[in-house]
């Protein structure tokens, strides 16, 4: 991982100046609360009255909490489907968007729009799409003779519905990352392959896919972290229901912290959840040598 | 180099993950409507009192904001040295903000309170004890419905006072009853009548093989709408007297669950929650002939294109209904407790209640106003408003206890699987009741 950038003398100064606003916000606005959450996780704190020390009480409690287990399962379900499907679809999308066709920048903009739209607004629109009688989705299903489904009100379908929206929201980011990846593959490789008589499928298999793996690796990491933190769409669309079918960890943390007067317990959940994500990320990181191909 | 990169990555991930748990500021903030025109104490006259600014926070709809602003303005006209800023939020945002501002030591001076949640705040010492003020002024409580005061009363007095009460009655669609040739529900109706007559009101009106008119829709998440009263009607109890035991697994309650279950899955006079969801409010959309609710729906139902009225809840072994109240409290951290009390008194007293009553969102907690034209001839639809007052005679207060929110969410979410037909009654209750009792035990510590 050799960085190609060498700073000249005066540049180092400007580097820090330009980074300062972000670092300031990160350290005081984010790192502070993160460390506080760790400390609070050992306390009994209802947010309102002073906290009292509770040792590992919050952590032992976690083990016996069936809702936390369910929330963890839901979160893994959500992330487990969202991440791979979004990765495959956005890679395909990027390949299509990499063609030289008319008005291609317009198409790219359209597919990127969900990324810059407010999740709250988007979730409201999706709630309407999923509505049983008046929803767009069931209207489409009825046209092909499929019985309407109460998407968000059924404990079987609510999670898939939320997942579909999650994937849709992730496509734009993936498209941009993969587009950049695709466009950085030197054209000469393809030309050489063509001279050697490789057909389109072979070029995809032996040139494009190996060289796109660093982008794929990166995309999967950020999507995974994002998927693990699914909250807004759930808050707006299902409130964790029906019957906790869409209660994710972050939603459960929110409920404990701000509804059940259990900030300490919520913080312990956040810490445990952080460890889970970190371990998964580390495993994933280790595996990269097996399949990620860094060119040059 | 690689190690560094890894370290930074781990740090970034931890920030991403953990920061999601911090209170998010900004975002969907409340609609602030405090355009108090007469901000400054208008010079001259009342120079004796120092200028005081009060913040006043409520949850509700924009319609309520207008009337609350009107009340605040009237209060300001009488007390020129006090400025009141009104903030209205939606329900969820309201509680998020309240907890955050309480934690930061900067809560609104006066704010609304849902009676069942009151003790969770009162017991944490964040509410202003109103008793000394009430004693000093010999504040008269005799005009308040007794049941409306029950939740607010504590060992060392009142920390809040009620504005309105919400006894639950049965709303019914007259047009559907007429069309089916069924007599309107009245005080003779029992649980059996509901199911018998209900079958005549459950119809597939467009003949596509799917029921689109149900006799009844009752929200089964919150006990307030139906199931709480139903358990009582069957002679059961929701909680033990000292709120340390959940009695929803006892025989009387189990019979009630079975009765409700049969209405959904045997006689089919009531839709499952997932079927109901598609209609929005099935009564308002014309897909349910009856629905139990409090007075707060009257303004919304006033706009529908069918005729409707209200009747008593069908009687079980006993005639009983549930009543909840909304009240106001003041913050212990308020810098102006005297002025906060003055404003709170105004809100829950005649000036505030008579104005709010015109919205039709509730029954005034003051009997004199409830029995006056302001309530009985309110500008909403001319229905049997008096029935709500009669219901007060046999309505029991919605349980209010520490840990209410968590306890109620456990049952609301937990029992949903039963109503969706996905889980058995016995097993669900065996699972929920011990969890519920653990919540109660913890809350009472």
XYZ file of C-alpha atoms in Angstrom:
741
model
C 0.000 0.000 0.000
C 2.637 2.491 -1.135
C 1.255 5.981 -1.332
C 2.320 7.867 -4.408
C 2.003 11.267 -2.833
C 5.072 13.033 -1.516
C 4.426 16.252 0.303
C 6.622 19.232 -0.273
C 7.575 21.414 2.677
C 4.839 24.029 2.593
C 2.201 21.524 1.664
C 2.171 19.787 4.992
C 0.997 22.987 6.645
C -1.872 23.375 4.234
C -2.751 19.742 4.542
C -3.521 20.186 8.217
C -5.236 23.527 7.718
C -7.583 22.012 5.185
C -8.216 18.927 7.268
C -8.792 20.924 10.443
C -12.555 21.595 10.113
C -13.305 17.919 9.511
C -10.948 16.739 12.215
C -12.407 19.222 14.656
C -15.916 17.941 14.042
C -14.765 14.346 14.157
C -12.876 14.656 17.423
C -15.311 16.828 19.340
C -18.582 15.981 17.679
C -18.112 12.269 17.128
C -15.145 10.799 18.955
C -16.336 12.351 22.222
C -19.768 10.714 22.103
C -18.164 7.444 20.988
C -15.912 7.354 24.045
C -18.809 8.510 26.212
C -20.962 5.677 24.899
C -18.267 3.237 25.938
C -18.169 4.724 29.426
C -21.954 4.909 29.725
C -22.229 1.244 28.805
C -20.963 0.436 32.311
C -23.521 2.695 33.932
C -27.136 2.559 34.821
C -28.411 5.777 33.305
C -31.935 6.925 32.476
C -30.691 10.100 30.718
C -32.411 12.305 33.271
C -31.014 11.487 36.697
C -27.260 11.081 37.391
C -25.769 7.766 36.208
C -24.671 5.102 38.671
C -21.926 2.554 38.099
C -23.266 -0.821 37.120
C -20.183 -2.843 36.155
C -20.900 -5.343 33.434
C -24.586 -5.524 34.369
C -25.687 -4.147 31.035
C -23.623 -6.734 29.194
C -24.877 -9.732 31.131
C -28.392 -8.481 30.628
C -27.825 -8.421 26.864
C -27.225 -12.146 26.781
C -30.634 -12.853 28.258
C -32.587 -10.359 26.159
C -34.601 -12.190 23.477
C -35.413 -8.953 21.654
C -31.739 -8.162 21.243
C -31.242 -11.611 19.731
C -34.140 -11.047 17.391
C -32.853 -7.606 16.447
C -29.442 -9.093 15.730
C -31.000 -11.749 13.528
C -33.059 -9.137 11.697
C -29.984 -6.996 11.166
C -27.998 -9.916 9.755
C -30.922 -10.769 7.497
C -31.113 -7.200 6.268
C -27.374 -6.837 5.696
C -26.926 -10.367 4.399
C -29.351 -9.785 1.566
C -28.781 -6.106 0.918
C -25.003 -6.176 0.569
C -24.444 -8.933 -2.030
C -27.518 -8.075 -4.089
C -26.671 -4.386 -4.115
C -23.074 -5.195 -5.079
C -24.067 -7.367 -8.036
C -26.784 -5.047 -9.263
C -24.732 -1.900 -9.018
C -21.819 -3.562 -10.807
C -24.156 -4.516 -13.646
C -25.573 -1.027 -13.606
C -22.098 0.490 -13.790
C -21.269 -1.683 -16.785
C -24.380 -0.493 -18.575
C -23.651 3.094 -17.611
C -20.118 2.718 -18.918
C -21.366 2.442 -22.506
C -21.093 5.258 -24.930
C -24.766 5.961 -25.437
C -26.689 9.164 -25.846
C -27.487 11.221 -22.756
C -25.494 8.816 -20.594
C -24.783 11.489 -17.972
C -28.521 11.913 -17.532
C -28.967 8.244 -16.826
C -26.086 8.298 -14.387
C -27.610 11.258 -12.597
C -30.962 9.519 -12.349
C -29.455 6.419 -10.802
C -27.418 8.499 -8.400
C -30.391 10.547 -7.201
C -31.451 8.159 -4.400
C -28.059 8.647 -2.776
C -28.459 12.377 -2.401
C -32.150 12.246 -1.497
C -33.248 12.396 2.114
C -33.916 8.898 3.417
C -36.939 10.197 5.285
C -38.571 11.570 2.141
C -37.655 8.489 0.150
C -39.038 6.177 2.824
C -42.328 8.046 2.780
C -42.591 7.583 -0.979
C -41.792 3.890 -0.627
C -44.442 3.540 2.052
C -46.901 4.666 -0.554
C -45.473 2.315 -3.166
C -45.958 -0.557 -0.727
C -49.474 0.395 0.349
C -51.762 -2.589 -0.084
C -54.658 -1.135 -2.026
C -53.366 2.088 -3.449
C -49.728 1.184 -3.842
C -47.867 1.163 -7.110
C -46.271 -2.209 -6.456
C -49.521 -4.063 -5.843
C -51.063 -2.297 -8.811
C -48.291 -3.744 -10.963
C -48.728 -7.191 -9.385
C -52.463 -7.141 -10.003
C -51.858 -6.446 -13.689
C -50.060 -9.753 -13.954
C -52.618 -11.543 -11.813
C -50.765 -11.738 -8.503
C -52.713 -11.235 -5.281
C -51.879 -7.974 -3.509
C -49.610 -8.273 -0.490
C -49.781 -6.144 2.658
C -46.095 -5.432 2.324
C -45.321 -3.419 5.417
C -48.068 -4.866 7.606
C -47.099 -8.502 7.346
C -44.313 -9.869 9.468
C -43.233 -12.064 6.565
C -43.034 -9.374 3.909
C -42.086 -6.261 5.875
C -38.381 -7.111 5.958
C -38.098 -7.965 2.250
C -39.922 -4.712 1.505
C -37.481 -2.705 3.589
C -34.585 -4.591 1.982
C -35.741 -3.781 -1.541
C -35.785 -0.128 -0.674
C -32.364 -0.459 0.960
C -30.874 -2.012 -2.165
C -32.413 0.620 -4.361
C -30.880 3.301 -2.156
C -27.423 1.699 -2.410
C -27.273 1.360 -6.183
C -26.164 4.919 -6.862
C -23.111 4.780 -4.639
C -22.102 1.447 -6.116
C -22.573 2.683 -9.645
C -20.247 5.629 -9.093
C -17.573 3.528 -7.395
C -17.685 0.826 -10.053
C -17.758 3.365 -12.875
C -14.565 4.864 -11.530
C -13.125 1.362 -11.225
C -14.120 0.399 -14.757
C -12.784 3.554 -16.269
C -9.416 3.160 -14.598
C -8.817 -0.170 -16.350
C -6.374 0.621 -19.145
C -7.905 0.205 -22.578
C -4.697 -1.472 -23.732
C -5.558 -4.632 -21.754
C -8.744 -5.074 -23.717
C -6.991 -4.373 -26.986
C -4.323 -6.921 -26.184
C -6.961 -9.470 -25.253
C -8.859 -8.796 -28.438
C -5.695 -9.377 -30.471
C -5.299 -12.679 -28.652
C -8.816 -13.590 -29.715
C -10.644 -13.251 -26.396
C -14.377 -12.839 -26.779
C -16.485 -10.408 -24.755
C -17.271 -12.892 -22.013
C -13.633 -13.848 -21.638
C -12.624 -10.215 -21.452
C -15.174 -9.685 -18.691
C -14.066 -12.774 -16.838
C -10.307 -12.279 -17.086
C -9.813 -8.534 -17.271
C -12.772 -6.574 -15.946
C -13.676 -8.667 -12.924
C -10.171 -9.102 -11.487
C -9.381 -5.429 -11.945
C -12.644 -4.281 -10.387
C -12.098 -6.267 -7.175
C -10.536 -3.361 -5.226
C -13.671 -1.290 -5.914
C -15.854 -4.237 -5.023
C -13.929 -4.727 -1.809
C -14.367 -1.091 -0.862
C -18.014 -0.999 -1.817
C -18.860 -4.085 0.202
C -17.226 -2.626 3.307
C -19.095 0.649 3.201
C -22.389 -0.984 2.243
C -22.044 -3.533 4.980
C -21.487 -0.905 7.641
C -24.348 1.120 6.270
C -26.681 -1.883 6.139
C -25.831 -2.850 9.688
C -26.978 0.577 10.750
C -30.343 0.536 8.997
C -32.547 2.900 10.937
C -34.288 5.751 9.125
C -36.238 3.615 6.678
C -37.380 1.419 9.542
C -38.295 4.339 11.741
C -40.444 5.795 8.986
C -41.872 2.710 7.311
C -42.478 0.096 10.009
C -41.416 1.337 13.443
C -39.684 -1.982 13.902
C -42.962 -3.843 13.456
C -45.062 -5.792 12.825
C -44.272 -7.886 15.894
C -40.620 -6.791 15.857
C -40.135 -8.289 12.397
C -38.093 -5.280 11.290
C -36.545 -4.241 14.592
C -32.873 -3.827 13.769
C -30.152 -3.328 16.337
C -29.889 0.394 15.805
C -33.660 0.802 16.042
C -33.669 -1.228 19.242
C -30.837 0.888 20.619
C -32.868 3.987 19.866
C -35.917 2.580 21.616
C -33.953 1.674 24.718
C -32.121 4.964 24.897
C -34.926 7.359 24.149
C -38.107 5.510 25.011
C -37.284 3.096 27.790
C -34.956 5.347 29.805
C -32.073 2.902 29.387
C -29.181 4.819 27.917
C -26.647 2.621 29.704
C -28.125 -0.551 28.307
C -28.439 1.015 24.871
C -24.772 2.012 25.002
C -23.765 -1.532 25.901
C -25.696 -2.763 22.889
C -23.914 -0.226 20.724
C -20.529 -1.388 22.003
C -21.327 -5.051 21.425
C -22.696 -4.262 18.022
C -19.557 -2.304 17.224
C -17.443 -5.299 18.164
C -19.525 -7.561 15.945
C -19.132 -5.257 12.993
C -15.440 -4.842 13.669
C -14.829 -8.576 13.808
C -16.753 -9.126 10.601
C -14.804 -6.344 8.954
C -11.484 -7.772 10.119
C -12.358 -11.213 8.814
C -13.386 -9.670 5.571
C -10.172 -7.675 5.524
C -8.109 -10.797 5.997
C -9.913 -12.522 3.169
C -9.110 -9.806 0.699
C -5.727 -11.332 -0.139
C -7.582 -14.324 -1.519
C -9.618 -12.457 -4.050
C -8.744 -8.783 -4.307
C -6.303 -8.048 -7.073
C -4.275 -4.856 -6.866
C -2.946 -3.905 -10.258
C 0.632 -2.650 -10.455
C 1.762 1.549 6.228
C -0.798 -1.189 6.002
C -1.104 -1.339 9.782
C -1.794 2.351 9.927
C -4.397 2.076 7.293
C -6.065 -0.699 9.208
C -6.021 1.267 12.410
C -7.588 4.283 10.770
C -10.175 2.074 9.131
C -11.109 0.540 12.461
C -11.362 3.967 14.013
C -13.563 5.226 11.211
C -15.811 2.207 11.452
C -16.195 2.661 15.174
C -17.112 6.276 14.625
C -19.651 5.389 11.985
C -21.216 2.720 14.128
C -21.210 4.317 17.523
C -22.126 7.797 16.462
C -25.409 6.412 15.184
C -26.394 6.033 18.800
C -25.832 9.590 19.853
C -28.774 11.950 19.880
C -29.081 13.355 16.398
C -29.518 17.056 16.460
C -31.288 18.955 13.770
C -32.993 16.775 11.222
C -36.732 16.682 11.540
C -37.154 19.345 14.119
C -40.481 20.478 15.342
C -42.667 23.018 13.706
C -41.977 26.080 15.721
C -44.891 28.396 15.690
C -43.976 30.925 18.281
C -44.638 34.104 16.382
C -45.526 35.927 19.510
C -46.175 39.359 18.138
C -46.276 41.115 21.478
C -42.824 40.080 22.520
C -41.763 43.002 24.684
C -43.700 44.020 27.756
C -45.377 46.974 26.086
C -43.469 49.656 27.950
C -45.289 52.034 30.296
C -47.944 50.522 32.566
C -46.750 47.308 34.152
C -43.148 48.267 34.685
C -43.169 46.617 38.122
C -42.774 43.024 36.857
C -39.623 41.931 35.106
C -39.964 40.515 31.596
C -40.156 36.725 31.595
C -39.991 34.357 28.662
C -41.664 30.993 28.989
C -41.288 28.092 26.601
C -44.266 25.848 26.116
C -43.998 22.548 24.280
C -46.758 20.199 23.126
C -47.306 17.395 20.660
C -50.129 17.633 18.201
C -51.349 18.790 14.845
C -51.055 22.174 13.206
C -54.740 22.873 14.032
C -53.874 22.634 17.684
C -50.994 25.037 17.314
C -53.350 27.803 16.214
C -55.613 27.412 19.236
C -52.707 27.030 21.661
C -51.177 30.167 20.253
C -54.516 31.859 20.833
C -54.494 30.728 24.449
C -50.904 31.904 24.863
C -51.801 35.260 23.350
C -54.770 35.660 25.689
C -52.532 34.787 28.621
C -49.980 37.327 27.493
C -52.639 39.993 27.218
C -53.481 39.417 30.877
C -49.834 39.123 31.905
C -47.943 41.607 29.758
C -44.611 40.825 31.372
C -44.710 37.188 30.281
C -43.982 35.996 26.764
C -44.902 32.438 25.851
C -43.250 30.649 22.934
C -45.287 27.683 21.722
C -43.624 24.696 20.050
C -45.597 21.847 18.525
C -43.932 18.553 17.541
C -45.200 15.233 16.322
C -45.516 12.550 19.002
C -42.156 10.810 18.530
C -40.091 13.936 18.083
C -41.759 15.404 21.135
C -40.445 12.743 23.504
C -36.985 12.641 21.907
C -36.678 16.369 22.369
C -38.085 16.334 25.860
C -35.575 13.766 27.083
C -32.692 15.501 25.403
C -33.582 18.926 26.776
C -34.185 17.466 30.233
C -30.780 15.777 30.146
C -29.205 19.057 29.056
C -30.943 20.898 31.886
C -32.822 23.101 29.453
C -36.375 21.744 29.256
C -39.422 23.761 28.233
C -40.984 25.543 31.208
C -44.412 24.035 30.644
C -45.181 20.965 28.529
C -47.857 18.381 27.836
C -47.902 14.987 29.445
C -49.618 11.743 28.576
C -50.926 10.478 31.899
C -49.501 6.909 31.680
C -46.002 8.310 31.092
C -46.245 10.868 33.861
C -44.744 8.760 36.651
C -41.664 7.929 34.615
C -40.859 11.632 34.608
C -42.260 12.592 37.992
C -40.291 9.885 39.801
C -37.074 11.152 38.266
C -37.516 14.520 39.878
C -37.712 16.590 36.728
C -41.219 17.924 37.272
C -42.163 20.913 39.368
C -44.227 20.106 42.430
C -47.404 22.135 42.024
C -48.744 21.330 45.458
C -47.188 24.315 47.282
C -48.768 26.664 44.747
C -52.088 24.885 44.948
C -52.024 25.030 48.726
C -51.078 28.691 48.771
C -54.000 29.567 46.522
C -56.396 26.940 47.864
C -56.664 25.708 44.311
C -60.061 24.119 43.812
C -59.992 20.604 42.369
C -63.640 19.788 42.981
C -64.703 20.663 39.449
C -62.277 18.172 37.875
C -63.486 14.675 37.029
C -62.089 12.600 39.838
C -60.795 9.940 37.479
C -58.846 12.595 35.568
C -56.780 13.430 38.643
C -55.900 9.871 39.647
C -52.688 9.526 37.682
C -51.285 12.889 38.676
C -51.756 12.417 42.386
C -48.598 11.326 44.217
C -47.579 11.010 47.859
C -46.316 14.556 47.956
C -49.011 16.120 45.857
C -49.647 17.004 42.234
C -46.885 17.488 39.697
C -49.323 17.870 36.843
C -52.955 18.657 36.132
C -55.289 17.338 33.433
C -56.665 19.313 30.538
C -58.963 16.800 28.937
C -60.182 13.260 29.327
C -60.739 10.598 26.680
C -63.387 8.059 27.631
C -63.683 5.338 24.996
C -67.005 4.866 23.208
C -68.102 2.962 20.109
C -68.377 4.913 16.851
C -70.787 3.456 14.344
C -71.586 4.068 10.706
C -75.356 4.699 10.524
C -75.501 4.165 6.771
C -74.070 0.653 7.077
C -76.492 -0.247 9.854
C -79.410 1.073 7.793
C -78.312 -0.826 4.712
C -77.954 -4.082 6.657
C -81.231 -3.533 8.498
C -79.530 -3.756 11.877
C -80.732 -1.581 14.751
C -78.171 0.950 15.962
C -76.043 -0.228 18.879
C -77.207 0.950 22.296
C -76.693 0.173 25.969
C -78.390 -3.226 25.543
C -75.539 -4.507 23.374
C -73.349 -7.220 24.836
C -70.294 -9.076 23.556
C -72.670 -11.629 22.027
C -74.783 -8.963 20.298
C -71.638 -7.542 18.771
C -70.728 -10.851 17.154
C -74.313 -11.769 16.141
C -75.233 -8.453 14.602
C -71.679 -8.035 13.426
C -72.027 -10.936 11.028
C -74.839 -9.089 9.240
C -72.534 -6.106 8.873
C -69.620 -8.074 7.482
C -70.000 -8.019 3.724
C -68.329 -8.469 0.411
C -69.954 -5.461 -1.217
C -68.404 -5.719 -4.666
C -68.754 -9.494 -4.933
C -65.111 -10.264 -5.656
C -64.927 -12.885 -2.926
C -62.998 -10.668 -0.542
C -64.627 -9.081 2.502
C -64.435 -5.326 2.179
C -66.862 -4.277 4.894
C -66.125 -5.445 8.412
C -68.407 -4.948 11.383
C -65.613 -3.826 13.655
C -62.157 -2.447 13.656
C -60.321 -1.961 16.939
C -56.692 -1.016 17.259
C -55.092 -3.877 19.167
C -51.694 -2.342 19.826
C -52.598 0.188 22.500
C -54.824 -1.097 25.324
C -56.542 2.267 25.397
C -58.610 1.732 22.263
C -60.190 -1.551 23.078
C -58.489 -4.432 24.770
C -57.878 -2.793 28.139
C -61.575 -2.122 28.647
C -62.436 -5.559 27.239
C -60.295 -7.310 29.869
C -62.073 -5.317 32.568
C -65.468 -6.015 31.034
C -64.761 -9.709 31.401
C -64.011 -9.249 35.073
C -60.260 -9.365 34.589
C -57.477 -7.039 35.595
C -54.551 -5.732 33.566
C -52.148 -5.320 36.455
C -52.085 -6.098 40.140
C -52.944 -3.315 42.522
C -49.380 -2.233 43.233
C -48.370 -2.522 39.564
C -45.833 -5.242 40.239
C -47.707 -8.094 38.530
C -49.063 -8.446 35.032
C -52.393 -10.246 35.036
C -52.870 -10.568 31.294
C -52.224 -14.297 31.401
C -54.989 -14.913 33.952
C -58.163 -16.763 32.867
C -60.364 -13.649 32.566
C -57.812 -12.008 30.283
C -57.218 -15.197 28.303
C -60.957 -15.442 27.629
C -60.856 -11.875 26.371
C -57.988 -12.644 23.989
C -59.890 -15.665 22.743
C -62.992 -13.525 22.183
C -61.007 -11.002 20.138
C -59.186 -13.767 18.293
C -62.499 -15.366 17.326
C -63.818 -12.073 16.002
C -60.846 -11.993 13.626
C -60.454 -15.651 12.703
C -63.767 -17.395 13.447
C -66.696 -15.055 12.846
C -64.422 -12.817 10.806
C -66.252 -9.633 11.739
C -62.941 -7.888 12.317
C -59.954 -7.700 9.930
C -56.421 -8.646 10.877
C -54.185 -5.632 11.504
C -52.452 -6.183 8.187
C -55.743 -6.167 6.297
C -56.856 -3.111 8.251
C -53.652 -1.258 7.552
C -54.440 -0.899 3.876
C -57.574 1.068 4.676
C -55.742 3.626 6.797
C -58.464 4.076 9.384
C -61.009 1.425 8.343
C -63.891 3.333 9.923
C -63.033 6.605 8.251
C -62.465 4.888 4.903
C -65.865 3.184 5.097
C -64.551 -0.349 5.545
C -65.652 -0.906 9.140
C -69.116 -0.322 10.573
C -67.891 0.286 14.115
C -64.731 1.335 15.878
C -63.967 2.141 19.511
C -62.119 5.408 20.129
C -62.022 8.536 22.231
C -63.309 11.978 21.348
C -60.091 12.908 19.527
C -61.312 11.364 16.260
C -64.455 13.537 16.100
C -62.848 16.427 14.161
C -61.411 13.975 11.622
C -64.605 11.971 11.243
C -66.570 15.181 10.867
C -65.413 15.310 7.252
C -66.575 11.847 6.099
C -69.415 11.406 3.625
C -71.503 8.994 5.684
C -73.640 9.506 8.753
C -72.339 8.267 12.081
C -72.834 8.558 15.808
C -71.543 7.081 19.036
C -72.835 4.333 21.357
C -71.599 2.755 24.598
C -69.070 -0.052 24.289
C -70.860 -3.436 24.200
C -71.146 -4.774 27.709
C -69.303 -7.848 28.957
C -69.848 -9.242 32.421
C -69.476 -5.669 33.567
C -70.110 -2.287 32.047
C -66.821 -0.466 32.016
C -64.793 1.717 29.693
C -61.280 3.133 29.808
C -60.352 6.775 30.135
C -57.010 8.447 29.622
C -56.109 12.073 30.067
C -53.703 14.602 28.683
C -52.379 17.135 31.096
C -49.715 19.724 31.599
C -46.640 19.723 33.776
C -43.898 22.248 34.527
C -40.172 21.610 34.617
C -38.385 21.530 37.936
C -35.476 23.190 36.151
C -37.617 26.131 35.070
C -36.035 29.470 35.900
C -39.483 30.981 36.329
C -41.536 28.489 38.311
C -44.031 31.131 39.489
C -44.821 32.219 35.963
C -44.820 28.603 34.771
C -47.444 27.781 37.400
C -49.472 30.838 36.379
C -49.489 29.684 32.765
C -50.142 26.035 33.593
C -53.072 27.079 35.777
C -54.388 29.089 32.859
C -54.087 26.085 30.514
C -55.873 23.597 32.746
C -58.303 26.192 34.062
C -61.397 27.658 32.502
C -59.645 29.987 30.005
C -57.527 27.242 28.464
C -60.073 24.446 28.562
C -62.944 26.419 27.111
C -60.837 27.479 24.131
C -59.385 24.052 23.455
C -62.813 22.447 23.704
C -63.925 24.151 20.503
C -61.463 21.926 18.595
C -63.437 18.870 19.657
C -60.295 16.853 20.365
C -61.288 15.818 23.852
C -63.692 16.091 26.753
C -62.781 18.925 29.131
C -61.507 17.725 32.490
C -63.550 20.451 34.174
C -67.121 19.233 34.672
C -68.553 22.741 34.401
C -67.090 23.145 30.903
C -67.957 19.586 29.892
C -71.581 20.334 30.753
C -71.576 23.708 29.053
C -72.403 24.727 25.501
C -68.709 24.991 24.683
C -68.529 21.191 24.759
C -72.097 20.010 24.163
C -72.674 22.307 21.185
C -69.181 22.342 19.812
C -68.630 23.226 16.148
C -67.832 19.603 15.197
C -70.521 17.189 13.986
C -73.688 17.202 16.074
C -73.479 13.736 17.621
C -74.287 12.397 21.040
C -71.502 14.330 22.804
C -73.289 13.739 26.081
C -72.588 10.004 25.841
C -68.924 10.733 26.588
C -69.966 12.410 29.837
C -72.214 9.480 30.743
C -69.316 7.118 30.000
C -67.258 8.993 32.580
C -69.553 7.533 35.235
C -68.265 4.015 34.641
C -64.889 4.609 32.993
C -61.757 3.456 34.781
C -58.495 5.289 34.390
C -55.931 3.836 31.992
C -53.213 2.277 34.148
C -50.368 4.664 34.840
C -47.219 3.261 36.359
C -43.458 3.429 36.097
C -42.125 1.585 33.084
C -45.413 1.991 31.218
C -43.894 2.693 27.822
C -41.654 -0.353 27.782
C -44.351 -2.577 29.230
C -46.928 -1.367 26.708
C -44.545 -1.809 23.775
C -43.812 -5.361 24.871
C -47.498 -6.291 24.705
C -48.343 -4.138 21.719
C -45.576 -5.689 19.606
C -45.708 -9.106 21.227
C -49.419 -9.730 20.798
C -49.372 -8.514 17.224
C -48.220 -11.960 16.115
C -51.432 -13.383 17.579
C -53.605 -10.891 15.732
C -51.743 -11.602 12.499
C -52.494 -15.282 13.045
C -48.821 -16.175 13.279
C -48.492 -17.204 16.917
C -50.561 -19.069 19.458
C -52.257 -17.371 22.370
C -50.929 -19.528 25.197
C -47.329 -19.603 24.080
C -47.237 -15.867 23.419
C -48.658 -15.011 26.814
C -46.367 -17.471 28.584
C -43.521 -15.708 26.869
C -44.645 -12.126 27.455
C -45.922 -12.096 31.025
C -42.584 -12.935 32.724
C -40.823 -10.344 30.578
C -43.485 -7.809 31.516
C -43.096 -8.526 35.214
C -39.337 -8.090 34.893
C -39.930 -4.659 33.396
C -42.238 -3.754 36.276
C -39.764 -4.992 38.870
C -36.979 -2.982 37.343
C -39.066 0.163 36.972
C -40.052 0.148 40.600
C -36.501 0.077 41.900
